[in-house]
JSON list of C-alpha atoms in Angstrom, two decimals:
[
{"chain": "A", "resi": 1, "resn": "UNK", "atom": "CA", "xyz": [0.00, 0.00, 0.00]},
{"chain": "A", "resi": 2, "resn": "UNK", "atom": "CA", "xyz": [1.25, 3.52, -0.74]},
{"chain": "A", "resi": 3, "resn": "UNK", "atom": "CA", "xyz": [0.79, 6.83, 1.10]},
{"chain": "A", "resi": 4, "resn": "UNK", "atom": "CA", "xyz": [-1.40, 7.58, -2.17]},
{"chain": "A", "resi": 5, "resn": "UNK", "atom": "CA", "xyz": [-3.57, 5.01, -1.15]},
{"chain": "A", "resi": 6, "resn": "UNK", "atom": "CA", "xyz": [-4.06, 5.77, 2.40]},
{"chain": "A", "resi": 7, "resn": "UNK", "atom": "CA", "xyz": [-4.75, 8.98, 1.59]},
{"chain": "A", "resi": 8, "resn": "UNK", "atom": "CA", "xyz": [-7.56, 8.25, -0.66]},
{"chain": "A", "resi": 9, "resn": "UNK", "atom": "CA", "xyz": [-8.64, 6.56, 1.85]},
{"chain": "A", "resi": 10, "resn": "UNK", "atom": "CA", "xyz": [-8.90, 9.68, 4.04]},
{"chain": "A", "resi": 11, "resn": "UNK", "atom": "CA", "xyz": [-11.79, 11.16, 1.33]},
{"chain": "A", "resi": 12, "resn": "UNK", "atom": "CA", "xyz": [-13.73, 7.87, 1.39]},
{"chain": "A", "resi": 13, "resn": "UNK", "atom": "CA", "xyz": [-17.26, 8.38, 2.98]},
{"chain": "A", "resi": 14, "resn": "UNK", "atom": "CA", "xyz": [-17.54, 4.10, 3.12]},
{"chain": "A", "resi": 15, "resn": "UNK", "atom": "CA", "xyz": [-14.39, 3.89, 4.49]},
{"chain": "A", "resi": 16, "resn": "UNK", "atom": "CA", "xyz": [-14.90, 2.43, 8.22]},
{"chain": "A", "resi": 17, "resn": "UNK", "atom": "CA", "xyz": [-12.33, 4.61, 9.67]},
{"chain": "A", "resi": 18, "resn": "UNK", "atom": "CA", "xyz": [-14.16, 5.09, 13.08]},
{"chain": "A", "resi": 19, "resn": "UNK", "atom": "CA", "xyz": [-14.29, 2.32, 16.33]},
{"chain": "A", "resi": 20, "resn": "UNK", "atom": "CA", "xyz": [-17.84, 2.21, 17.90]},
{"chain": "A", "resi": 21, "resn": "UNK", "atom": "CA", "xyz": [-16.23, 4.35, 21.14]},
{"chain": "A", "resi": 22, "resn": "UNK", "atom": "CA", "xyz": [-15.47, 7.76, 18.58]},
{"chain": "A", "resi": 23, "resn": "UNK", "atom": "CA", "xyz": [-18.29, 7.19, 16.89]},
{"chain": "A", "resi": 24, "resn": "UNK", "atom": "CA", "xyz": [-20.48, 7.40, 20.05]},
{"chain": "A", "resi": 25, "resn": "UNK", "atom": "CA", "xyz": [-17.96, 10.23, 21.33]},
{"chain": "A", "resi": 26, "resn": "UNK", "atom": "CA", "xyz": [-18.09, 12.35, 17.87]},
{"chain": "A", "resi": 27, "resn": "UNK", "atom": "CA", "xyz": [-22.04, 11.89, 18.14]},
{"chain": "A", "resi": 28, "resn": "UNK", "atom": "CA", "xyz": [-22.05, 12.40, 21.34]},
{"chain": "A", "resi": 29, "resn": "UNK", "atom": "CA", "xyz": [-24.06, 9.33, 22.49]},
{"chain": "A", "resi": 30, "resn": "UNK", "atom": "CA", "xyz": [-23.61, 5.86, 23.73]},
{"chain": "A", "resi": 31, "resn": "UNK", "atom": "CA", "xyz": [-22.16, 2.76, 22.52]},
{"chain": "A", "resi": 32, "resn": "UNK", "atom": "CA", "xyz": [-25.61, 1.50, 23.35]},
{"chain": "A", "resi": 33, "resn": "UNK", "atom": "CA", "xyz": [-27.15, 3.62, 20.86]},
{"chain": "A", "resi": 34, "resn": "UNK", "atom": "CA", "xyz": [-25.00, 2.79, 18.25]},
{"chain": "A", "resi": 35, "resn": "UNK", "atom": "CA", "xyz": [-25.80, -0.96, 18.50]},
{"chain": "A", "resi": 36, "resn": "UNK", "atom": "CA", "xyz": [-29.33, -0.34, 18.66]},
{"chain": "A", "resi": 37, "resn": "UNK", "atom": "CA", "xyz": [-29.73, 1.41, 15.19]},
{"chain": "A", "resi": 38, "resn": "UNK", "atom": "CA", "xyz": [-27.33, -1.79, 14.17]},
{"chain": "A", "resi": 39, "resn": "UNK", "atom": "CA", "xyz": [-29.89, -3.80, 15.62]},
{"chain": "A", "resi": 40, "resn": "UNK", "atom": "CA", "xyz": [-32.19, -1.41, 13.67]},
{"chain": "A", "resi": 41, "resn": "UNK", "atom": "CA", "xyz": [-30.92, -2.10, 10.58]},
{"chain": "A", "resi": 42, "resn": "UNK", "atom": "CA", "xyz": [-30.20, 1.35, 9.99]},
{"chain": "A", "resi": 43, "resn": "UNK", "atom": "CA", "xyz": [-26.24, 0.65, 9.69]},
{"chain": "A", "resi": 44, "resn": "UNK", "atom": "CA", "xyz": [-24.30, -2.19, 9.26]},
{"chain": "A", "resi": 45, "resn": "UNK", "atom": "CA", "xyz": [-20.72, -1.06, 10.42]},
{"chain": "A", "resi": 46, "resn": "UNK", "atom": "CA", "xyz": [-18.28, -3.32, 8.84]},
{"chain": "A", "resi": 47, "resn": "UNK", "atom": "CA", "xyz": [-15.89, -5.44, 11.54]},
{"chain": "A", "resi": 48, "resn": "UNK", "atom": "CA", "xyz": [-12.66, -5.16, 11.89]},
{"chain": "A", "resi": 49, "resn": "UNK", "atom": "CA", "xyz": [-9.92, -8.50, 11.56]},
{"chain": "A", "resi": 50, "resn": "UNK", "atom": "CA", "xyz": [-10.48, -8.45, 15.77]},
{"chain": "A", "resi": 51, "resn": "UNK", "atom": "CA", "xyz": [-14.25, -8.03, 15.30]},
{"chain": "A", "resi": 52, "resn": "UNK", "atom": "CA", "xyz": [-14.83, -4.67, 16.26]},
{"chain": "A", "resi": 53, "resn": "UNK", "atom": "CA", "xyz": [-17.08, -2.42, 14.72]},
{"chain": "A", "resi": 54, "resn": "UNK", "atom": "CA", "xyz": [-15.92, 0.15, 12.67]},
{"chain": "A", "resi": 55, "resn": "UNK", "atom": "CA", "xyz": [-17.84, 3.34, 11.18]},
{"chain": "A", "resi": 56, "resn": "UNK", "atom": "CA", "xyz": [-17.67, 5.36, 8.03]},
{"chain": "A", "resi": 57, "resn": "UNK", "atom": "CA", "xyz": [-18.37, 9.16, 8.00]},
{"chain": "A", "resi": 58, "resn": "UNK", "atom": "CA", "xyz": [-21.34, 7.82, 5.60]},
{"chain": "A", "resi": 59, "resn": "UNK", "atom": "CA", "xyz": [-22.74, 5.68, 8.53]},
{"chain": "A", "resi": 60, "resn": "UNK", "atom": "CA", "xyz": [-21.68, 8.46, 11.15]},
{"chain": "A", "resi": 61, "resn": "UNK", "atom": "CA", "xyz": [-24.14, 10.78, 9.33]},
{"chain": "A", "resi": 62, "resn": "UNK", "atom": "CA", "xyz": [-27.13, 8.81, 8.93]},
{"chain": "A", "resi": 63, "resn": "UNK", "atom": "CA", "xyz": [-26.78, 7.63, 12.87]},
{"chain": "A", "resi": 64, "resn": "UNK", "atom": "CA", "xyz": [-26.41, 11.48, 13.59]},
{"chain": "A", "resi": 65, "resn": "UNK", "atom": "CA", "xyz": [-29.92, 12.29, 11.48]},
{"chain": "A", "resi": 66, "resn": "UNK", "atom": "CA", "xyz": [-31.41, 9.23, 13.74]},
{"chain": "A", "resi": 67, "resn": "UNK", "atom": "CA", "xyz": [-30.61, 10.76, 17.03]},
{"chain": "A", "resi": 68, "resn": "UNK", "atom": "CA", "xyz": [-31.53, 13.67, 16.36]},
{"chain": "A", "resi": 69, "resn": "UNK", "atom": "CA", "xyz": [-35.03, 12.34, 15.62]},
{"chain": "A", "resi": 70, "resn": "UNK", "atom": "CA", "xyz": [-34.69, 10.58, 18.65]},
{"chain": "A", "resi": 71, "resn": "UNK", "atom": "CA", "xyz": [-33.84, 13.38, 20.59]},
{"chain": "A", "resi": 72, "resn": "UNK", "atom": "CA", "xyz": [-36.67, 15.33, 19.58]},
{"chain": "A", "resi": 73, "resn": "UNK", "atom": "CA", "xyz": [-38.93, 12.26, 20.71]},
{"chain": "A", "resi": 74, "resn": "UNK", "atom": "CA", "xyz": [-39.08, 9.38, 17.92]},
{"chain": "A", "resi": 75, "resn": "UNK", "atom": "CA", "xyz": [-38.86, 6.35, 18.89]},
{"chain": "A", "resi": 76, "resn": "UNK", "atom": "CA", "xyz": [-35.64, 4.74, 17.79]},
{"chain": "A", "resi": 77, "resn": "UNK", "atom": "CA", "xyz": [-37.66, 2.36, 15.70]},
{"chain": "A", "resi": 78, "resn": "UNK", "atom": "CA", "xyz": [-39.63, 4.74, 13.79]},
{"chain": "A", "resi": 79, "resn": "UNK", "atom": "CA", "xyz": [-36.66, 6.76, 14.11]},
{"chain": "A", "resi": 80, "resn": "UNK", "atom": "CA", "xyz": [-34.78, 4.31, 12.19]},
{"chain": "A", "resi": 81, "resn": "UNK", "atom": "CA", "xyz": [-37.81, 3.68, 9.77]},
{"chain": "A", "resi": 82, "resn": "UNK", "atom": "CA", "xyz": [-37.96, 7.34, 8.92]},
{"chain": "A", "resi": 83, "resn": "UNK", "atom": "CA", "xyz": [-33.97, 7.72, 8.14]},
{"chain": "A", "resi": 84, "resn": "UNK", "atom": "CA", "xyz": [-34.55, 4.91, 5.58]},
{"chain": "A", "resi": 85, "resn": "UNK", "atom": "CA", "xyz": [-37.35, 6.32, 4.08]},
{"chain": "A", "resi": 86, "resn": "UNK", "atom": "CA", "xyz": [-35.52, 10.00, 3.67]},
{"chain": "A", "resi": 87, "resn": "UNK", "atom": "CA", "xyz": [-32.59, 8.13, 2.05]},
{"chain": "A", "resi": 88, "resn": "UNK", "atom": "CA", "xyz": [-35.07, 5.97, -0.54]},
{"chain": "A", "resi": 89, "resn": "UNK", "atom": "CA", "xyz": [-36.82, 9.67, -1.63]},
{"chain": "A", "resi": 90, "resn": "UNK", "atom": "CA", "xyz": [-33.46, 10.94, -2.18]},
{"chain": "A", "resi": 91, "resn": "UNK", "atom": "CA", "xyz": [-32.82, 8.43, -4.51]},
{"chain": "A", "resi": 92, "resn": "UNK", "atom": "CA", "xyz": [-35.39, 8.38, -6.19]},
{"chain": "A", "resi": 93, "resn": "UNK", "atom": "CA", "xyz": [-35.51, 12.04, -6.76]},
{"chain": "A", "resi": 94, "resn": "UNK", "atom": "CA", "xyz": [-31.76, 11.71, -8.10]},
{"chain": "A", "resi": 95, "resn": "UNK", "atom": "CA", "xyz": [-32.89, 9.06, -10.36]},
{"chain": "A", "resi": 96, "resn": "UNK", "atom": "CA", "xyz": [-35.85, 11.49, -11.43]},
{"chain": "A", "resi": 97, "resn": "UNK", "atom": "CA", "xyz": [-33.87, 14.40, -11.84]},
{"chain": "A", "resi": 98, "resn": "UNK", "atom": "CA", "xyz": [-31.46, 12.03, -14.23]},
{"chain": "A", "resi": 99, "resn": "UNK", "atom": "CA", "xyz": [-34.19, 10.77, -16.06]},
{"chain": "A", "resi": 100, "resn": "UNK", "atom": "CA", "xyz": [-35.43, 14.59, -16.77]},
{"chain": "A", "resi": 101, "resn": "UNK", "atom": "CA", "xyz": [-32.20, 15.65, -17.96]},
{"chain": "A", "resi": 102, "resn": "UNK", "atom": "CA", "xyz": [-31.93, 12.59, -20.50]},
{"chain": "A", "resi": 103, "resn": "UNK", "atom": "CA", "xyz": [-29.19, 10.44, -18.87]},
{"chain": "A", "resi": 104, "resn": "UNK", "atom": "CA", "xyz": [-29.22, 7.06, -17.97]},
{"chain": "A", "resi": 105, "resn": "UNK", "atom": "CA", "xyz": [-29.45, 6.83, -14.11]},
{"chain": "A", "resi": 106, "resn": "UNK", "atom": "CA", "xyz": [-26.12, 6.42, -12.55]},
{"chain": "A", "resi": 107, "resn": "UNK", "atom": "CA", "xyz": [-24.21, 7.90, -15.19]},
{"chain": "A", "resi": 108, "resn": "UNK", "atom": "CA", "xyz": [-22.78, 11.21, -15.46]},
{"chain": "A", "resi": 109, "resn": "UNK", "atom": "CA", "xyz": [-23.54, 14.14, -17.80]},
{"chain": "A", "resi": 110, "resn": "UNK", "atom": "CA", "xyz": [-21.09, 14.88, -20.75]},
{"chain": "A", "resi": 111, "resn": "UNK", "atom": "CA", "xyz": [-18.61, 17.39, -20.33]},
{"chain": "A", "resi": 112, "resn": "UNK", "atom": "CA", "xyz": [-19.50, 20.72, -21.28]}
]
């Protein structure tokens, strides 16, 4: 591996860069927490070779739009429920806004 490559890595939203204990300290919530949106379904962090969990920044923000839905009195569950739902209307709208513009979805538009 070359310091190119770890750097890239450094840009990488899916890259699990984070152990459960920063995550729950950059969210500022509990381990707990974290494992219960896993349980959730929500996020699936990837483990390390010791079997820790580790986070992306991806992952970090999609837990962070769940507690805050949780902190404002959701449920986790329909906390969790709702995060997936925002994320499959985002999509979809992308994959509108694509379709209105002529491309194919998931492609990119020619250079100007």
């Amino acid at each position: 591996m070359t310091a190119d490559d770890s750097f890239s890595r450094l840009e990488d939203d899916d890259y699990p860069a984070y152990t459960m204990g920063r995550a729950a300290e950059m969210l500022g919530t509990t381990q707990g927490f974290l494992r219960a949106i896993g349980e959730a379904r929500l996020i699936t962090p990837l483990r390390s070779p010791g079997g820790h969990r580790r986070y992306s920044r991806y992952q970090l923000r999609i837990a962070a739009r769940a507690r805050e839905l949780v902190d404002g009195g959701t449920p986790i569950e329909a906390a969790c429920r709702i995060v997936i739902l925002e994320d499959q209307l985002e999509e979809a709208q992308r994959i509108n806004a694509e379709y209105r513009q002529g491309l194919e979805p998931g492609s990119t538009p020619p250079a100007a």
